[in-house]
Amino acid sequence: MDHDDQPTVLLPGEVRMPLLGFGTWRATGKAGYDAVLAALDAGYRHIDTATMYGNEKEVGRAVRESGLRREDVFITTKLPPERVGRERRTLEASLEALDTDHVDLWLIHWPPSAPGDSVPMWRELLAARDENMTRAVGVSNYSTSQIDELIQATEENPAVNQIRWSPFLYDRQRHAEHRDRGVVLEGYSPLDTSDLSHPVLARIASAHDVSPAQVVLRWHIDHEIVVIPKSVTPERIQANADVFRFSLSAEEMRDLDALGSS
């Protein structure tokens, strides 16, 4: 796939985020490094990691050794919520491990357990963005009301909310709530939360001569929802990247959306 033609979504600050990304949860050590290198080789230009994944060093090394320019790879990392008060130090450690002077997106990994901690933490992310340590900032695993709390306190919308998502979890209202707030929805565990043997998926996959997994990923992209499948198997990494040769009809999209309420 030609990475220049990959669909992107625009974040605040003219930041373009590829709709297809590569998830690295549980991909650690040499296996993690090999998987990220294979993903970059397969055409992915967006890599998702986190402080708690313990693989930022491997991710950074793979990006460096891929031969790609840093500006051609979109890197996301995430802040563990228990690091409240230590946000900046945590990001500095991430940048050092990734061997880069900035990330493209920094997320609060999930809402802090003390409700009063969310807004101060968010202010620290905004400060890091203003200092160019990250190009965009957002959240993960936040509800709409938790997002609203941040917007009301700071008048700054999270650029992204990364949540579990798939056709089987499709929630039209939640999707609309993100759109109304200008928050990009990013789906993780798209394949783990899908029944890949479901007859609707099988029928649509067969119509396009692709796999059910490829249909799930394409469904996100056609909705302009960022999606980050993860795998450490080279064949699967390659297949998950090969979703740009077909697109889904309006009727197929409706059939897939309906899986969320079935």
C-alpha positions as a Python dict, from the first residue, in 0.01 Angstrom:
ca = {
    (1, 'M'): (0, 0, 0),
    (2, 'D'): (123, 348, -77),
    (3, 'H'): (142, 519, 260),
    (4, 'D'): (105, 862, 98),
    (5, 'D'): (-249, 770, -6),
    (6, 'Q'): (-355, 640, 333),
    (7, 'P'): (-666, 808, 468),
    (8, 'T'): (-607, 1038, 764),
    (9, 'V'): (-820, 1239, 1002),
    (10, 'L'): (-736, 1598, 1089),
    (11, 'L'): (-665, 1678, 1455),
    (12, 'P'): (-638, 2032, 1596),
    (13, 'G'): (-314, 2208, 1503),
    (14, 'E'): (-318, 2070, 1147),
    (15, 'V'): (-204, 1729, 1272),
    (16, 'R'): (-291, 1444, 1035),
    (17, 'M'): (-352, 1108, 1203),
    (18, 'P'): (-361, 794, 984),
    (19, 'L'): (-694, 612, 1027),
    (20, 'L'): (-512, 278, 1036),
    (21, 'G'): (-264, 229, 1319),
    (22, 'F'): (-71, -57, 1473),
    (23, 'G'): (-143, -152, 1834),
    (24, 'T'): (148, -278, 2045),
    (25, 'W'): (-16, -387, 2371),
    (26, 'R'): (160, -707, 2495),
    (27, 'A'): (418, -678, 2215),
    (28, 'T'): (735, -650, 2423),
    (29, 'G'): (1104, -729, 2392),
    (30, 'K'): (1239, -865, 2065),
    (31, 'A'): (891, -982, 1957),
    (32, 'G'): (764, -626, 2001),
    (33, 'Y'): (1053, -477, 1806),
    (34, 'D'): (1007, -733, 1525),
    (35, 'A'): (631, -670, 1512),
    (36, 'V'): (669, -291, 1484),
    (37, 'L'): (937, -327, 1219),
    (38, 'A'): (711, -570, 1025),
    (39, 'A'): (420, -324, 1058),
    (40, 'L'): (624, -32, 924),
    (41, 'D'): (744, -259, 646),
    (42, 'A'): (382, -354, 566),
    (43, 'G'): (294, 14, 527),
    (44, 'Y'): (160, 119, 866),
    (45, 'R'): (255, 479, 945),
    (46, 'H'): (92, 506, 1288),
    (47, 'I'): (217, 317, 1593),
    (48, 'D'): (32, 310, 1926),
    (49, 'T'): (219, 246, 2251),
    (50, 'A'): (190, 345, 2619),
    (51, 'T'): (407, 388, 2925),
    (52, 'M'): (244, 82, 3082),
    (53, 'Y'): (317, -141, 2779),
    (54, 'G'): (686, -136, 2869),
    (55, 'N'): (790, -139, 2502),
    (56, 'E'): (860, 225, 2413),
    (57, 'K'): (1232, 151, 2370),
    (58, 'E'): (1159, -127, 2119),
    (59, 'V'): (905, 90, 1935),
    (60, 'G'): (1156, 375, 1912),
    (61, 'R'): (1429, 145, 1787),
    (62, 'A'): (1203, -7, 1521),
    (63, 'V'): (1098, 338, 1396),
    (64, 'R'): (1463, 448, 1388),
    (65, 'E'): (1581, 134, 1208),
    (66, 'S'): (1289, 124, 961),
    (67, 'G'): (1467, 379, 741),
    (68, 'L'): (1159, 602, 753),
    (69, 'R'): (1180, 968, 847),
    (70, 'R'): (1048, 1046, 1194),
    (71, 'E'): (788, 1284, 1045),
    (72, 'D'): (645, 1000, 835),
    (73, 'V'): (549, 792, 1140),
    (74, 'F'): (269, 899, 1375),
    (75, 'I'): (351, 787, 1731),
    (76, 'T'): (100, 777, 2017),
    (77, 'T'): (190, 705, 2378),
    (78, 'K'): (-22, 715, 2694),
    (79, 'L'): (11, 840, 3049),
    (80, 'P'): (-89, 607, 3335),
    (81, 'P'): (-348, 794, 3546),
    (82, 'E'): (-170, 716, 3873),
    (83, 'R'): (114, 944, 3753),
    (84, 'V'): (-89, 1249, 3852),
    (85, 'G'): (159, 1520, 3955),
    (86, 'R'): (436, 1344, 3759),
    (87, 'E'): (298, 1393, 3409),
    (88, 'R'): (591, 1584, 3268),
    (89, 'R'): (853, 1345, 3407),
    (90, 'T'): (657, 1054, 3262),
    (91, 'L'): (646, 1213, 2916),
    (92, 'E'): (1018, 1296, 2933),
    (93, 'A'): (1087, 928, 3010),
    (94, 'S'): (866, 825, 2715),
    (95, 'L'): (1048, 1061, 2479),
    (96, 'E'): (1383, 928, 2597),
    (97, 'A'): (1276, 565, 2551),
    (98, 'L'): (1127, 640, 2208),
    (99, 'D'): (1440, 841, 2120),
    (100, 'T'): (1242, 1134, 1984),
    (101, 'D'): (1193, 1496, 2087),
    (102, 'H'): (813, 1476, 2056),
    (103, 'V'): (525, 1233, 2018),
    (104, 'D'): (238, 1300, 1781),
    (105, 'L'): (-35, 1218, 2033),
    (106, 'W'): (-29, 1182, 2412),
    (107, 'L'): (-332, 1035, 2587),
    (108, 'I'): (-443, 993, 2948),
    (109, 'H'): (-466, 612, 2944),
    (110, 'W'): (-786, 596, 3149),
    (111, 'P'): (-961, 832, 3389),
    (112, 'P'): (-778, 875, 3723),
    (113, 'S'): (-949, 697, 4014),
    (114, 'A'): (-980, 1024, 4212),
    (115, 'P'): (-1235, 1225, 4010),
    (116, 'G'): (-1069, 1555, 4104),
    (117, 'D'): (-743, 1448, 3935),
    (118, 'S'): (-871, 1442, 3577),
    (119, 'V'): (-874, 1819, 3508),
    (120, 'P'): (-528, 1897, 3659),
    (121, 'M'): (-386, 1603, 3465),
    (122, 'W'): (-549, 1733, 3146),
    (123, 'R'): (-397, 2079, 3206),
    (124, 'E'): (-53, 1914, 3219),
    (125, 'L'): (-116, 1750, 2881),
    (126, 'L'): (-217, 2086, 2734),
    (127, 'A'): (103, 2242, 2875),
    (128, 'A'): (314, 1967, 2714),
    (129, 'R'): (140, 2030, 2382),
    (130, 'D'): (206, 2404, 2412),
    (131, 'E'): (576, 2323, 2466),
    (132, 'N'): (582, 2103, 2152),
    (133, 'M'): (658, 1785, 2347),
    (134, 'T'): (350, 1640, 2179),
    (135, 'R'): (162, 1762, 1873),
    (136, 'A'): (-185, 1667, 1999),
    (137, 'V'): (-340, 1549, 2325),
    (138, 'G'): (-638, 1334, 2413),
    (139, 'V'): (-781, 1068, 2640),
    (140, 'S'): (-857, 697, 2643),
    (141, 'N'): (-1142, 502, 2805),
    (142, 'Y'): (-1330, 825, 2889),
    (143, 'S'): (-1709, 852, 2896),
    (144, 'T'): (-1881, 1146, 2728),
    (145, 'S'): (-1950, 1311, 3064),
    (146, 'Q'): (-1583, 1274, 3163),
    (147, 'I'): (-1483, 1441, 2834),
    (148, 'D'): (-1734, 1721, 2900),
    (149, 'E'): (-1576, 1783, 3239),
    (150, 'L'): (-1240, 1852, 3070),
    (151, 'I'): (-1396, 2074, 2802),
    (152, 'Q'): (-1593, 2276, 3059),
    (153, 'A'): (-1288, 2330, 3279),
    (154, 'T'): (-1040, 2424, 3004),
    (155, 'E'): (-1238, 2499, 2684),
    (156, 'E'): (-1000, 2252, 2516),
    (157, 'N'): (-1146, 1938, 2360),
    (158, 'P'): (-944, 1618, 2369),
    (159, 'A'): (-836, 1558, 2008),
    (160, 'V'): (-902, 1185, 2046),
    (161, 'N'): (-1075, 937, 2276),
    (162, 'Q'): (-943, 584, 2238),
    (163, 'I'): (-1199, 321, 2345),
    (164, 'R'): (-1287, -42, 2279),
    (165, 'W'): (-1482, -44, 1953),
    (166, 'S'): (-1600, -271, 1674),
    (167, 'P'): (-1919, -331, 1473),
    (168, 'F'): (-2038, -548, 1764),
    (169, 'L'): (-1991, -258, 2009),
    (170, 'Y'): (-2129, 4, 1771),
    (171, 'D'): (-2323, 272, 1959),
    (172, 'R'): (-2468, 532, 1725),
    (173, 'Q'): (-2530, 781, 2005),
    (174, 'R'): (-2178, 754, 2145),
    (175, 'H'): (-2037, 795, 1795),
    (176, 'A'): (-2248, 1110, 1746),
    (177, 'E'): (-2145, 1250, 2087),
    (178, 'H'): (-1780, 1235, 1983),
    (179, 'R'): (-1854, 1394, 1647),
    (180, 'D'): (-2057, 1675, 1807),
    (181, 'R'): (-1762, 1760, 2034),
    (182, 'G'): (-1500, 1741, 1762),
    (183, 'V'): (-1334, 1445, 1936),
    (184, 'V'): (-1195, 1177, 1705),
    (185, 'L'): (-1306, 829, 1803),
    (186, 'E'): (-1024, 572, 1801),
    (187, 'G'): (-1110, 205, 1840),
    (188, 'Y'): (-890, -53, 2010),
    (189, 'S'): (-942, -433, 2029),
    (190, 'P'): (-1146, -420, 1705),
    (191, 'L'): (-1091, -789, 1628),
    (192, 'D'): (-1098, -926, 1985),
    (193, 'T'): (-1444, -774, 2032),
    (194, 'S'): (-1581, -906, 1700),
    (195, 'D'): (-1735, -1244, 1623),
    (196, 'L'): (-1531, -1306, 1308),
    (197, 'S'): (-1748, -1609, 1219),
    (198, 'H'): (-2070, -1405, 1217),
    (199, 'P'): (-2274, -1469, 898),
    (200, 'V'): (-2307, -1095, 817),
    (201, 'L'): (-1928, -1054, 828),
    (202, 'A'): (-1879, -1375, 630),
    (203, 'R'): (-2120, -1261, 358),
    (204, 'I'): (-1963, -915, 319),
    (205, 'A'): (-1609, -1058, 327),
    (206, 'S'): (-1699, -1308, 57),
    (207, 'A'): (-1853, -1033, -161),
    (208, 'H'): (-1521, -842, -156),
    (209, 'D'): (-1293, -1148, -155),
    (210, 'V'): (-1134, -1039, 175),
    (211, 'S'): (-1130, -1176, 529),
    (212, 'P'): (-1387, -1093, 800),
    (213, 'A'): (-1106, -920, 995),
    (214, 'Q'): (-1036, -696, 695),
    (215, 'V'): (-1407, -607, 678),
    (216, 'V'): (-1404, -505, 1046),
    (217, 'L'): (-1103, -277, 991),
    (218, 'R'): (-1248, -128, 673),
    (219, 'W'): (-1577, -56, 856),
    (220, 'H'): (-1385, 167, 1101),
    (221, 'I'): (-1204, 346, 818),
    (222, 'D'): (-1525, 406, 621),
    (223, 'H'): (-1675, 559, 939),
    (224, 'E'): (-1359, 775, 974),
    (225, 'I'): (-1290, 602, 1306),
    (226, 'V'): (-922, 541, 1375),
    (227, 'V'): (-849, 170, 1428),
    (228, 'I'): (-543, 1, 1580),
    (229, 'P'): (-538, -377, 1529),
    (230, 'K'): (-255, -560, 1702),
    (231, 'S'): (-71, -877, 1606),
    (232, 'V'): (280, -1015, 1626),
    (233, 'T'): (232, -1253, 1330),
    (234, 'P'): (389, -1111, 1010),
    (235, 'E'): (117, -1258, 782),
    (236, 'R'): (-159, -1111, 996),
    (237, 'I'): (19, -775, 1027),
    (238, 'Q'): (36, -766, 647),
    (239, 'A'): (-328, -872, 598),
    (240, 'N'): (-454, -614, 851),
    (241, 'A'): (-271, -343, 655),
    (242, 'D'): (-425, -452, 326),
    (243, 'V'): (-762, -281, 365),
    (244, 'F'): (-735, -6, 107),
    (245, 'R'): (-827, -203, -206),
    (246, 'F'): (-1200, -217, -132),
    (247, 'S'): (-1463, -13, 45),
    (248, 'L'): (-1804, -95, 188),
    (249, 'S'): (-2138, 12, 42),
    (250, 'A'): (-2386, 218, 246),
    (251, 'E'): (-2601, -93, 280),
    (252, 'E'): (-2308, -306, 402),
    (253, 'M'): (-2218, -31, 654),
    (254, 'R'): (-2578, -34, 784),
    (255, 'D'): (-2574, -413, 818),
    (256, 'L'): (-2248, -394, 1013),
    (257, 'D'): (-2369, -106, 1234),
    (258, 'A'): (-2674, -319, 1321),
    (259, 'L'): (-2445, -583, 1478),
    (260, 'G'): (-2403, -342, 1770),
    (261, 'S'): (-2769, -368, 1864),
    (262, 'S'): (-2819, -735, 1781),
}
